[in-house]
Short mmCIF file of C-alpha atoms and ligand atoms in Angstrom, two decimals:
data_model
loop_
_atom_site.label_atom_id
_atom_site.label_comp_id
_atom_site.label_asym_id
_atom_site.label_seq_id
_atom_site.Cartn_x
_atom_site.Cartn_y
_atom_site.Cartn_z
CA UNK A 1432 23.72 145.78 53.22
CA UNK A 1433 24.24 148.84 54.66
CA UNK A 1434 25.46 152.18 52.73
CA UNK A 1435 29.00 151.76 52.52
CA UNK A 1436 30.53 155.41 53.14
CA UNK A 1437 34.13 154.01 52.31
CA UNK A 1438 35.47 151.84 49.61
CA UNK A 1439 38.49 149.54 51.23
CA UNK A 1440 37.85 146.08 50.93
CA UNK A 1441 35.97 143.59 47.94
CA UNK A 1442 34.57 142.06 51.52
CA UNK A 1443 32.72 145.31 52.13
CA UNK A 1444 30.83 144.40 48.70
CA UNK A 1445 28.60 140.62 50.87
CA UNK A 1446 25.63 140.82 49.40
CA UNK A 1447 24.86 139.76 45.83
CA UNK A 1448 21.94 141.79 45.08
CA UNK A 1449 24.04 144.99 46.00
CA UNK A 1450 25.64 144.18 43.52
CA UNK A 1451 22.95 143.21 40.90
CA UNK A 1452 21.61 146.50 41.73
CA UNK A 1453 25.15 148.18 41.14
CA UNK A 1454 25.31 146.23 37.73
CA UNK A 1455 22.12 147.37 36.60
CA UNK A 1456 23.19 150.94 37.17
CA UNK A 1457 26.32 150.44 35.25
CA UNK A 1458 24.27 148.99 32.15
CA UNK A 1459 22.33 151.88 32.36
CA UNK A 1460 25.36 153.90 32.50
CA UNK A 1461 26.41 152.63 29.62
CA UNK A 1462 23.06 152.56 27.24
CA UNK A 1463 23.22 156.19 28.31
CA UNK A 1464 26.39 157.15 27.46
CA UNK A 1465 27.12 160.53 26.48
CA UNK A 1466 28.99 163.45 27.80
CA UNK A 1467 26.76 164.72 30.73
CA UNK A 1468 28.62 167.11 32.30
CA UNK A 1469 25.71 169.99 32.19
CA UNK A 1470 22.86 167.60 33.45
CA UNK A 1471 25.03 165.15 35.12
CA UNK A 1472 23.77 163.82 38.75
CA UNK A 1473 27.26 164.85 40.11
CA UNK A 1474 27.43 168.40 38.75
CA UNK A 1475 29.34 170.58 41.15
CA UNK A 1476 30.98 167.43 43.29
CA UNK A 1477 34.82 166.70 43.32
CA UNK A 1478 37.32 163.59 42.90
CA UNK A 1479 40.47 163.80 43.89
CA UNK A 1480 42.77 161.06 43.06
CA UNK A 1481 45.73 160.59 44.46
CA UNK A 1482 48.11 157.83 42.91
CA UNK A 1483 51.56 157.04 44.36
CA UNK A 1484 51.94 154.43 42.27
CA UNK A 1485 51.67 154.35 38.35
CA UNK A 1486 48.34 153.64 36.75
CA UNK A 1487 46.42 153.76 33.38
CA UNK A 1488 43.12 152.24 33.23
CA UNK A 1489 42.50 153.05 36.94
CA UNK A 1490 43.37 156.58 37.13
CA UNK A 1491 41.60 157.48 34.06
CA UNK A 1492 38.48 155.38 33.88
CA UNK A 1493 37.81 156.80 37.42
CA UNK A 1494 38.06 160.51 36.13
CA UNK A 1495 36.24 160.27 33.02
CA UNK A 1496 33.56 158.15 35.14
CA UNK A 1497 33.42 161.09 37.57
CA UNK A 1498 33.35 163.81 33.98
CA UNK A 1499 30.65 161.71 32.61
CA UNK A 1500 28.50 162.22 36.01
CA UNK A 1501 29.18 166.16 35.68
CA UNK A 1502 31.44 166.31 38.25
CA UNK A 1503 35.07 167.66 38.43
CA UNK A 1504 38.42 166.16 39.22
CA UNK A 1505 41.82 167.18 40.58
CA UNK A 1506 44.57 164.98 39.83
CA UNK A 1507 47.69 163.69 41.12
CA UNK A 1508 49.54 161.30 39.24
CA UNK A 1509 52.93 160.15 40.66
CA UNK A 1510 51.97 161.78 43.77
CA UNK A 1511 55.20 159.99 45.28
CA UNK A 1512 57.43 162.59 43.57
CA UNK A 1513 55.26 165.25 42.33
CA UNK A 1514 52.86 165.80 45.57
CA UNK A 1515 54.15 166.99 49.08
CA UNK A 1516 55.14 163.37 49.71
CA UNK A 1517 58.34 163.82 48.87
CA UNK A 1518 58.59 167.12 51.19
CA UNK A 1519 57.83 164.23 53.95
CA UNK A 1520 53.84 164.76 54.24
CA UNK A 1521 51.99 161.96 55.84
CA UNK A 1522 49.61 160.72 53.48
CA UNK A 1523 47.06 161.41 56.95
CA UNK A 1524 48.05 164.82 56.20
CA UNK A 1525 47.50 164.62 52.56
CA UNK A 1526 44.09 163.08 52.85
CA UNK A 1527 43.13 166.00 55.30
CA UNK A 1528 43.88 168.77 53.51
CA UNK A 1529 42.57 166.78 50.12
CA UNK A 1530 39.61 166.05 51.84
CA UNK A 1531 38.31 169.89 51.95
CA UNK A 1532 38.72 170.34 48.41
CA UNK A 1533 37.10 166.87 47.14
CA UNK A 1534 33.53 165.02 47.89
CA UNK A 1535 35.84 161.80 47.15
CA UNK A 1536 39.40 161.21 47.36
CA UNK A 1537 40.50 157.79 45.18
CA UNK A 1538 43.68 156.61 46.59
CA UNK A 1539 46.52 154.29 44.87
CA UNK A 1540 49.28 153.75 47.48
CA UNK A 1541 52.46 151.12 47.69
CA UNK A 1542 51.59 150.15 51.55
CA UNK A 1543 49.47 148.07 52.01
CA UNK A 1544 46.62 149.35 54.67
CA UNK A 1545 46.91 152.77 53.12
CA UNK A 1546 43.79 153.70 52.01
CA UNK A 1547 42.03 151.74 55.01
CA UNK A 1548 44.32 154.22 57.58
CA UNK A 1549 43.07 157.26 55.24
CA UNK A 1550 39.58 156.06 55.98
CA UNK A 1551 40.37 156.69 59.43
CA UNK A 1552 40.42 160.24 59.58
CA UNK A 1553 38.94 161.43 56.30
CA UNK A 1554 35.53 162.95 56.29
CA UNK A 1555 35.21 161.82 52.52
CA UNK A 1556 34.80 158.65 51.02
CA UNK A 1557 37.91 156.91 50.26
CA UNK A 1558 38.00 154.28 47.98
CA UNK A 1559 40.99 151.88 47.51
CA UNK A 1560 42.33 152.60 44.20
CA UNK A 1561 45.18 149.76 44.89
CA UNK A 1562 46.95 149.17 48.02
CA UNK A 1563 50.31 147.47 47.56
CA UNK A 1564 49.72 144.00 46.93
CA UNK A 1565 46.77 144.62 49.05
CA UNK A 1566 43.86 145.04 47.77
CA UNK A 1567 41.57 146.22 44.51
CA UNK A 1568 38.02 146.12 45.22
CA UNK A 1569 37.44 148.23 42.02
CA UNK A 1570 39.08 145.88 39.80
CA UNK A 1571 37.29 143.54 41.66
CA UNK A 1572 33.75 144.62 40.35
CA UNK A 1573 35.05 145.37 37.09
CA UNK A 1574 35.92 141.82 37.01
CA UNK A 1575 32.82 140.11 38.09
CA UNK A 1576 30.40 142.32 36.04
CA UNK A 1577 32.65 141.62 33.19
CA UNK A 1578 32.09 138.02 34.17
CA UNK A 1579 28.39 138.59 34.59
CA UNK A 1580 27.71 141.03 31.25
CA UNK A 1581 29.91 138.04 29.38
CA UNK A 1582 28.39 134.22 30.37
CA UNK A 1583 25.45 135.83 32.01
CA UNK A 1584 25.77 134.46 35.17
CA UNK A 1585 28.30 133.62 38.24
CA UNK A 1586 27.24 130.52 40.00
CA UNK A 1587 28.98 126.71 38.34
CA UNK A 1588 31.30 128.66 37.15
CA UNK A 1589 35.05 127.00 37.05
CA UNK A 1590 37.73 129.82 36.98
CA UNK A 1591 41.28 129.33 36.64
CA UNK A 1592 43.60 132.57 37.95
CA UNK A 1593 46.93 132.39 36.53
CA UNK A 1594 49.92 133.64 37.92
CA UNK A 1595 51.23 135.95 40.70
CA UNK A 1596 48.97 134.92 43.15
CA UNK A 1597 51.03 136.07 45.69
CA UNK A 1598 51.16 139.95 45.42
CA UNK A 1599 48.56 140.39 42.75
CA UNK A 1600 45.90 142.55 44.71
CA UNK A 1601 43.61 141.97 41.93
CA UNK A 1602 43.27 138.05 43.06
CA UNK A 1603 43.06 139.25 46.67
CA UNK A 1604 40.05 140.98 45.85
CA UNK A 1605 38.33 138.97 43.28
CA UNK A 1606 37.94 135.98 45.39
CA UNK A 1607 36.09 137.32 48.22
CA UNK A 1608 33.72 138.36 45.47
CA UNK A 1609 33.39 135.23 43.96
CA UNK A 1610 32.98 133.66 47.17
CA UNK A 1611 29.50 135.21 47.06
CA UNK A 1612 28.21 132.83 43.76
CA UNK A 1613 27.42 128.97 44.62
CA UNK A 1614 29.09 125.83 42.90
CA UNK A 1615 32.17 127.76 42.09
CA UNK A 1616 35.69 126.05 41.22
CA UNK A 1617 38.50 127.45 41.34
CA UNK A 1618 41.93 126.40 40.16
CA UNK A 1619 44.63 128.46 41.21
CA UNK A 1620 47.66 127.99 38.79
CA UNK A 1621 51.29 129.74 39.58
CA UNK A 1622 54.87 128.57 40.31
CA UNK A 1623 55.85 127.96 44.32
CA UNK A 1624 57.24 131.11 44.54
CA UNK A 1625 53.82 132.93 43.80
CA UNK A 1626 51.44 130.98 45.71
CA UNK A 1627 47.96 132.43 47.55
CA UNK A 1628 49.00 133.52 50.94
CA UNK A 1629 47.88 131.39 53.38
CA UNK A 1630 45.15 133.67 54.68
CA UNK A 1631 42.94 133.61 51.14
CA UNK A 1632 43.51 129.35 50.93
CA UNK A 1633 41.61 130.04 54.65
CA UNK A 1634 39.08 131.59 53.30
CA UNK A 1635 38.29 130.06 50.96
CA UNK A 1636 38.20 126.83 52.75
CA UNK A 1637 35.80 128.73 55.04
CA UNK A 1638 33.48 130.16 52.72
CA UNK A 1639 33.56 126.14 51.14
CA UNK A 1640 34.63 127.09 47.87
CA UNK A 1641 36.61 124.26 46.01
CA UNK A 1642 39.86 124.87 44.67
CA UNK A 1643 42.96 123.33 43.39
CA UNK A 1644 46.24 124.61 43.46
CA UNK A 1645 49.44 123.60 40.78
CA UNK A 1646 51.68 124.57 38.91
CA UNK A 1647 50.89 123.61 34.88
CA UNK A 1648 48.49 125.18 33.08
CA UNK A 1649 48.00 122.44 30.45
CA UNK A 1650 45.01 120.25 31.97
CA UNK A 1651 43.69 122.99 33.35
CA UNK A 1652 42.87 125.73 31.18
CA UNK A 1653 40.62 123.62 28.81
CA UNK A 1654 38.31 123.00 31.55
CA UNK A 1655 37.84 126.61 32.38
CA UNK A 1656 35.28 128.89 31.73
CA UNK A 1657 36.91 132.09 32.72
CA UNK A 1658 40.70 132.23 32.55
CA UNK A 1659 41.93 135.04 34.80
CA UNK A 1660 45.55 135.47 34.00
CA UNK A 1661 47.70 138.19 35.63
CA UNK A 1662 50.65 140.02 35.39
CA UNK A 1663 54.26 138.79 37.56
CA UNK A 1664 54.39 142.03 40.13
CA UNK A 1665 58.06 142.81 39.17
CA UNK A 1666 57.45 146.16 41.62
CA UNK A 1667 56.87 143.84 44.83
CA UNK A 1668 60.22 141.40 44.35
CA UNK A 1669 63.34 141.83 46.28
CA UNK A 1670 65.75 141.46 43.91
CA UNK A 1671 65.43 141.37 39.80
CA UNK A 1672 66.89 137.63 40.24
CA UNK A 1673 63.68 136.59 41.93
CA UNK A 1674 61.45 138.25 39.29
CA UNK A 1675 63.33 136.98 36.51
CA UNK A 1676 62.77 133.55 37.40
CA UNK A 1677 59.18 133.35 37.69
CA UNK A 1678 58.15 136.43 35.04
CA UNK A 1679 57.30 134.40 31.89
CA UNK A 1680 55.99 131.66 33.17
CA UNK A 1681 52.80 131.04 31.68
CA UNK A 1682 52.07 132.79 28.40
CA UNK A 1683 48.84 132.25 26.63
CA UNK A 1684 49.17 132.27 22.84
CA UNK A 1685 46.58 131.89 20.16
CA UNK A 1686 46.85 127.92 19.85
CA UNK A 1687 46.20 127.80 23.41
CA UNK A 1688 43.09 130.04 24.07
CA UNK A 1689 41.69 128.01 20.86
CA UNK A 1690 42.16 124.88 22.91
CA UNK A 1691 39.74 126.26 25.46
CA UNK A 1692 35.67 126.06 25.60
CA UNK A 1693 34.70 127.84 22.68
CA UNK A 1694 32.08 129.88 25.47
CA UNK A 1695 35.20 130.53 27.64
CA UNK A 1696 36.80 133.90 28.44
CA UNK A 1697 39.90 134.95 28.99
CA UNK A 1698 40.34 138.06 31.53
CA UNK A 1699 42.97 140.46 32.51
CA UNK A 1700 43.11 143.24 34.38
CA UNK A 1701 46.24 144.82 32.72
CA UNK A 1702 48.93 145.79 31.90
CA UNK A 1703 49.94 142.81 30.36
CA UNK A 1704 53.63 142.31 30.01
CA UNK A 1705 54.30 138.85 28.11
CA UNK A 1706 51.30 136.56 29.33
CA UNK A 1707 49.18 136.55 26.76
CA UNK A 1708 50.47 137.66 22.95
CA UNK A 1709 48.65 139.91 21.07
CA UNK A 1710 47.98 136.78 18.74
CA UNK A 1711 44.86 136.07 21.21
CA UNK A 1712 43.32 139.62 21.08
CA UNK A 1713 41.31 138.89 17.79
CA UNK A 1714 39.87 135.62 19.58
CA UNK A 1715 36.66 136.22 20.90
CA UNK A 1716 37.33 134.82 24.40
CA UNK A 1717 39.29 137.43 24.72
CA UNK A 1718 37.69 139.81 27.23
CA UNK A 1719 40.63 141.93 28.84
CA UNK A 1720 39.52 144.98 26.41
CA UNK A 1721 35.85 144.83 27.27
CA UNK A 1722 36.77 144.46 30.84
CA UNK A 1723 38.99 147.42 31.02
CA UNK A 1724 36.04 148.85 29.17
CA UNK A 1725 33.40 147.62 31.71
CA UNK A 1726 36.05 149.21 34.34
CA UNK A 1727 34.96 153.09 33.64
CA UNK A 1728 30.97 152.21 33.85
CA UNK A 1729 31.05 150.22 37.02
CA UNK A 1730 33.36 153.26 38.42
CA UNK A 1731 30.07 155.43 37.76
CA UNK A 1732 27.93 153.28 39.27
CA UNK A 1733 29.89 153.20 41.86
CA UNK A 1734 30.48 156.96 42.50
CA UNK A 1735 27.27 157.50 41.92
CA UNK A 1736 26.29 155.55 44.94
CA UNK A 1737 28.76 157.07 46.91
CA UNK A 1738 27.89 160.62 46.70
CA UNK A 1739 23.99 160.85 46.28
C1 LIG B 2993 46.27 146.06 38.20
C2 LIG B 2993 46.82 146.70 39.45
O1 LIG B 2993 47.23 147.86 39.44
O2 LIG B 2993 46.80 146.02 40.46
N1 LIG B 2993 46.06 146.99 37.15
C3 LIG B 2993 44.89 147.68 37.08
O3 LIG B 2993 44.48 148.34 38.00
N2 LIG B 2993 44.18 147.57 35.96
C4 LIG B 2993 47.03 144.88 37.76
C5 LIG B 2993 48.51 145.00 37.52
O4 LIG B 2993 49.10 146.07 37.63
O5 LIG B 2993 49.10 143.97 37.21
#
């Protein structure tokens, strides 16, 4: 594969052993963890992130990933109101200027395409922090190395993803990734409404990957061995009518994780909003913590690659 400069797309990330080698690095990011910000390999380098659009686990596990390396960060959160966005700067403009003060510039934006039209003209990696109900090619590695580190391997693997299909960027990134492992299944479970665009069914159908696609959970989540369930995008609906009809759908409870393989996990990228009660969280499928934990070592790996 060659060295990716920007970070837009999970299809950037086709070979497998890229990434074994980028999971290796975040295991030894981890085994190694301690504040390293006088010896770290990043010392001196800057990350700018720039978030128009609200964010926890992103924002944060990217800058303490980038303080852990040594390396200093400049911040703005809610860049829609509090950056010169709302004075009418093009976020071209933004990443221009940005771009002379930081080595890397991590961008969350509402349009999808953003970050890939940043790309264009910055002379610093960009890397997709979330592009509307684009796509999340962090998230996306987060994922499958918490799928990796957890059942220690990819390929047979039957995965169920539950729920907003349809604007959930996280899906849209996770299955090109997955599409790399062999003798995958995947059952994709969400009401009408919230169905996988067109364009990933294609793909999927082109890479040969299996899959299934209804509406009921019940049937389906006992044969899985990773249960990806996400959150109803309320942001992306027209109208509150539209969400409220669809938003608590599925919601895993403790009687129903225990129904599943006792090897099984159950993911989530979070926040979670109703789909799965905090009755499940002391089950040990339950991997969304871990995951979100996994989320700040594969973002050093990552940044490491990036910028040495
Ligand atoms: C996800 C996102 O922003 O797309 N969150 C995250 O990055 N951990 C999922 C979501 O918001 O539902």
């Amino acid at each position: 594969m060659e060295k990716l400069k920007h970070v837009i797309s999970a299809r950037q990330f086709d070979d497998p052993e890229f990434l074994l080698g980028l999971f290796e690095s975040a295991n030894r990011m981890e085994r190694d963890d301690v504040f390293r910000a006088l010896t770290g390999p990043l010392r001196g380098r800057i990350l700018a992130t720039l978030f128009f659009e609200p964010s926890t686990r992103t924002r944060f596990s990217f800058e303490a990933a980038m303080q852990k390396l040594g390396g200093g960060v400049l911040t703005a959160e809610n860049a829609r109101t509090n950056s010169s966005a709302t004075k009418g700067e093009s976020i071209s403009d933004t990443v221009r200027v940005v771009s002379a003060y930081a080595n890397v510039i991590a961008i969350r934006h509402y349009e999808e395409g953003a970050a890939e039209a940043a790309s264009k003209i910055s002379p610093v990696p960009i890397i997709n922090a979330g592009d509307g109900s684009g796509e999340h090619p962090t998230q996306a590695l987060a994922d499958i190395y918490t799928i990796k580190k957890e059942l220690g391997w990819l390929n047979g693997l039957r995965i169920a993803l539950v729920g907003d299909l349809l604007y959930g960027r996280t899906i849209h990134s996770l299955l090109p990734m997955l599409s790399l492992y062999s003798g995958l299944t995947i059952d994709l479970i969400s009401p009408s409404q919230l169905r996988l665009p067109l364009r990933y069914r294609e793909y999927l159908t082109e890479k040969g990957i299996p899959f299934y696609e209804g509406e009921k959970l019940e049937g389906v989540i006992e044969q899985a061995d990773v249960a990806y369930i996400t959150r109803v995008q309320s942001e992306r609906f027209a109208s509150r009518e539209e969400y409220d009809a669809v938003k608590d759908v599925y919601v895993i409870d403790a009687e129903m994780a225990n129904r599943m393989k006792p090897e099984a996990i159950i993911m989530h990228a979070l926040p979670r909003v109703n789909e799965i009660s905090p009755d499940v969280d002391s089950n040990a499928r339950a991997a969304y913590f871990r995951q979100a934990k996994n989320g700040l070592y594969i973002r050093m790996a990552l940044l490491k690659y990036l910028l040495t």
